[in-house]
Short mmCIF file of C-alpha atoms in Angstrom, two decimals:
data_model
loop_
_atom_site.label_atom_id
_atom_site.label_comp_id
_atom_site.label_asym_id
_atom_site.label_seq_id
_atom_site.Cartn_x
_atom_site.Cartn_y
_atom_site.Cartn_z
CA MET C 527 0.00 0.00 0.00
CA LEU C 528 1.13 3.54 -0.78
CA ALA C 529 0.38 6.19 1.82
CA LEU C 530 0.05 9.82 0.86
CA LEU C 531 0.77 12.62 3.31
CA HIS C 532 -1.27 15.70 2.42
CA THR C 533 -1.56 19.12 4.03
CA SER C 534 -4.90 19.85 2.37
CA PRO C 535 -7.93 17.60 1.85
CA VAL C 536 -8.29 18.89 -1.71
CA HIS C 537 -5.48 16.54 -2.79
CA VAL C 538 -7.28 13.32 -1.85
CA SER C 539 -9.62 13.29 -4.84
CA VAL C 540 -6.83 14.42 -7.19
CA PHE C 541 -4.59 11.50 -6.24
CA ASP C 542 -7.48 9.04 -6.24
CA ALA C 543 -8.28 10.10 -9.81
CA LEU C 544 -4.61 9.77 -10.84
CA ARG C 545 -4.49 6.31 -9.30
CA ASP C 546 -7.70 5.28 -11.05
CA ARG C 547 -6.34 6.48 -14.38
CA HIS C 548 -2.78 5.17 -14.19
CA HIS C 549 -2.71 2.37 -11.59
CA PRO C 550 -6.21 0.99 -11.00
CA GLY C 551 -6.25 -1.31 -8.02
CA LEU C 552 -3.34 0.35 -6.22
CA ARG C 553 -4.26 0.72 -2.56
CA LEU C 554 -3.82 4.24 -1.25
CA ARG C 555 -4.05 5.49 2.29
CA HIS C 556 -4.47 9.24 2.65
CA ALA C 557 -3.31 11.09 5.75
CA VAL C 558 -4.35 14.76 5.82
CA ASP C 559 -2.88 17.15 8.38
CA GLU C 560 -3.48 20.81 7.59
CA GLU C 561 -1.63 21.87 10.75
CA LEU C 562 1.66 20.69 9.23
CA LEU C 563 1.46 23.36 6.54
CA ALA C 564 0.19 25.99 8.96
CA GLY C 565 3.07 25.31 11.37
CA ALA C 566 5.67 25.16 8.60
CA GLY C 567 4.36 28.40 7.12
CA ALA C 568 4.48 30.19 10.45
CA HIS C 569 7.71 28.77 11.89
CA GLY C 570 9.56 27.05 9.04
CA PRO C 571 9.41 23.45 7.83
CA GLN C 572 11.87 22.14 10.44
CA ALA C 573 9.51 23.28 13.20
CA VAL C 574 7.07 20.53 12.22
CA ALA C 575 9.67 17.76 11.80
CA GLY C 576 8.42 15.81 14.82
CA ALA C 577 4.83 15.96 13.63
CA VAL C 578 5.85 14.94 10.10
CA ARG C 579 7.80 11.98 11.52
CA ALA C 580 4.77 10.99 13.63
CA ALA C 581 2.48 11.15 10.58
CA LEU C 582 4.91 8.99 8.60
CA GLU C 583 5.20 6.50 11.47
CA GLY C 584 1.40 6.31 11.60
CA SER C 585 1.28 5.52 7.89
CA VAL C 586 3.90 2.78 8.28
CA ALA C 587 2.04 1.34 11.29
CA GLY C 588 -1.06 1.27 9.07
CA GLY C 589 0.74 -0.92 6.53
CA ALA C 590 2.33 1.52 4.10
CA GLY C 591 5.28 0.19 2.14
CA ALA C 592 6.11 3.70 0.93
CA VAL C 593 4.90 7.24 1.56
CA LEU C 594 4.46 10.06 -0.93
CA CYS C 595 4.50 13.55 0.57
CA THR C 596 2.33 15.80 -1.59
CA CYS C 597 3.35 19.07 0.08
CA SER C 598 6.34 20.98 -1.30
CA THR C 599 6.74 22.99 1.89
CA ILE C 600 7.40 19.94 4.10
CA GLY C 601 8.76 17.58 1.41
CA ALA C 602 12.41 17.84 2.43
CA VAL C 603 11.53 17.22 6.07
CA ALA C 604 9.53 14.13 5.08
CA GLU C 605 12.38 12.78 2.91
CA ARG C 606 14.86 13.17 5.77
CA CYS C 607 12.60 10.98 7.95
CA ALA C 608 12.79 7.98 5.59
CA ALA C 609 15.62 6.26 7.47
CA ASP C 610 13.77 6.72 10.76
CA VAL C 611 10.51 5.19 9.53
CA GLY C 612 12.02 2.32 7.51
CA VAL C 613 10.19 2.80 4.20
CA PRO C 614 10.87 4.96 1.15
CA VAL C 615 9.52 8.48 1.56
CA MET C 616 9.24 10.43 -1.66
CA ARG C 617 8.24 13.98 -2.37
CA VAL C 618 5.80 14.61 -5.17
CA ASP C 619 7.76 17.59 -6.52
CA ARG C 620 11.14 15.85 -7.02
CA PRO C 621 10.35 14.65 -10.58
CA MET C 622 9.23 18.19 -11.46
CA ALA C 623 12.47 19.60 -10.08
CA ALA C 624 14.53 17.03 -11.99
CA ALA C 625 12.75 17.95 -15.22
CA ALA C 626 13.21 21.67 -14.53
CA ALA C 627 16.93 21.17 -13.88
CA ALA C 628 17.40 20.15 -17.50
CA HIS C 629 16.62 23.71 -18.57
CA ARG C 630 18.73 26.87 -18.55
CA ARG C 631 16.14 29.20 -17.03
CA ILE C 632 13.71 28.07 -14.37
CA ALA C 633 10.79 30.00 -12.94
CA VAL C 634 9.11 28.93 -9.71
CA VAL C 635 5.55 30.10 -9.16
CA ALA C 636 3.85 29.24 -5.89
CA THR C 637 0.56 30.00 -4.21
CA LEU C 638 2.21 29.99 -0.78
CA ALA C 639 5.39 31.84 0.15
CA SER C 640 6.40 28.89 2.38
CA THR C 641 6.81 26.76 -0.76
CA LEU C 642 9.42 28.96 -2.45
CA ALA C 643 12.56 28.23 -0.44
CA PRO C 644 11.99 24.44 -0.32
CA THR C 645 11.27 24.36 -4.06
CA VAL C 646 14.29 26.46 -5.02
CA ALA C 647 16.46 24.27 -2.74
CA LEU C 648 15.07 21.12 -4.35
CA ILE C 649 15.81 22.42 -7.85
CA GLY C 650 19.31 23.30 -6.63
CA GLU C 651 19.76 19.70 -5.42
CA GLU C 652 18.68 18.38 -8.80
CA LEU C 653 20.97 20.82 -10.61
CA SER C 654 23.94 19.64 -8.55
CA ARG C 655 23.34 15.89 -8.94
CA GLY C 656 25.42 15.70 -12.09
CA GLU C 657 23.44 12.79 -13.50
CA PRO C 658 23.06 12.64 -17.30
CA GLY C 659 19.68 13.92 -18.34
CA ARG C 660 18.99 15.38 -14.89
CA GLY C 661 20.61 18.75 -15.06
CA GLY C 662 23.89 18.43 -13.20
CA ARG C 663 24.99 21.98 -13.87
CA GLY C 664 25.56 23.18 -10.32
CA GLY C 665 23.12 25.11 -8.16
CA PRO C 666 21.30 28.22 -9.26
CA ASP C 667 23.62 31.13 -9.99
CA ARG C 668 20.92 33.67 -9.35
CA VAL C 669 17.64 33.74 -7.54
CA GLU C 670 15.46 36.75 -8.25
CA PRO C 671 12.36 37.44 -6.21
CA GLY C 672 9.34 37.91 -8.41
CA ARG C 673 6.40 40.15 -7.89
CA GLU C 674 3.31 39.01 -6.15
CA PRO C 675 0.50 38.67 -8.65
CA GLU C 676 -2.70 40.60 -8.20
CA ARG C 677 -5.49 38.68 -6.55
CA ARG C 678 -8.28 37.52 -8.76
CA GLU C 679 -11.84 38.25 -7.80
CA PRO C 680 -13.49 35.42 -5.87
CA GLY C 681 -15.23 33.00 -8.16
CA ARG C 682 -13.15 34.01 -11.18
CA GLY C 683 -10.38 31.43 -10.74
CA ALA C 684 -9.97 28.14 -12.55
CA GLY C 685 -12.34 25.40 -11.48
CA SER C 686 -13.99 25.40 -8.10
CA GLN C 687 -10.78 25.68 -6.05
CA PRO C 688 -10.62 28.41 -3.43
CA GLU C 689 -8.47 31.38 -4.34
CA PRO C 690 -5.04 31.35 -2.68
CA ASP C 691 -4.34 33.99 -0.08
CA ARG C 692 -1.24 35.10 -1.93
CA GLY C 693 1.05 34.12 -4.73
CA THR C 694 4.76 34.51 -5.18
CA ALA C 695 7.27 33.75 -7.89
CA VAL C 696 11.03 33.51 -8.13
CA ARG C 697 13.41 32.74 -10.93
CA ALA C 698 16.52 30.65 -10.51
CA GLY C 699 19.05 30.41 -13.28
CA ARG C 700 22.27 31.67 -14.78
CA PRO C 701 22.73 35.20 -16.02
CA ARG C 702 22.32 35.34 -19.79
CA GLY C 703 25.58 34.46 -21.58
CA SER C 704 27.31 33.00 -18.52
CA PRO C 705 29.14 29.70 -19.08
CA ARG C 706 27.75 26.55 -17.56
CA PRO C 707 30.00 24.71 -15.09
CA GLY C 708 31.85 21.93 -16.91
CA GLY C 709 31.33 23.68 -20.24
CA ARG C 710 27.86 22.20 -20.80
#
């Protein structure tokens, strides 16, 4: 069984639909703890490390053979707990970061400010891996804060999702014309 650690209940139906489409029959166990994101947003992701570990331990006790953390803000904390809980713990955004690392310019757009630093750090990890086809060009040379987008009017967003409280964007990449490490 695969357990999923969410910080919002909105993700449950999304991942159930993905499972139904791509892996029918796969058993999923959803654990939703909105306080993890609230605490990480207010005090930093490391502040909720004990609670993340406890949630992971609960999933393992419930029979999970692996856990997928669907929250970018606490993803690194969850990954670091893998050795403690004895099963693989993956973060949902790592494949996205690996794909982004293959490109010269990367923009990160987030609905929550607490997601920016963990996402930029994750992309930096993927850039520094040095694996063929996975970037390997060193960490970001430049991180530029973006502007916060204007809020949309309630009810004018995509789908029926609630409007985020705020949005933030950053860009990580090399200045135009700068050489890539290793000449790539």
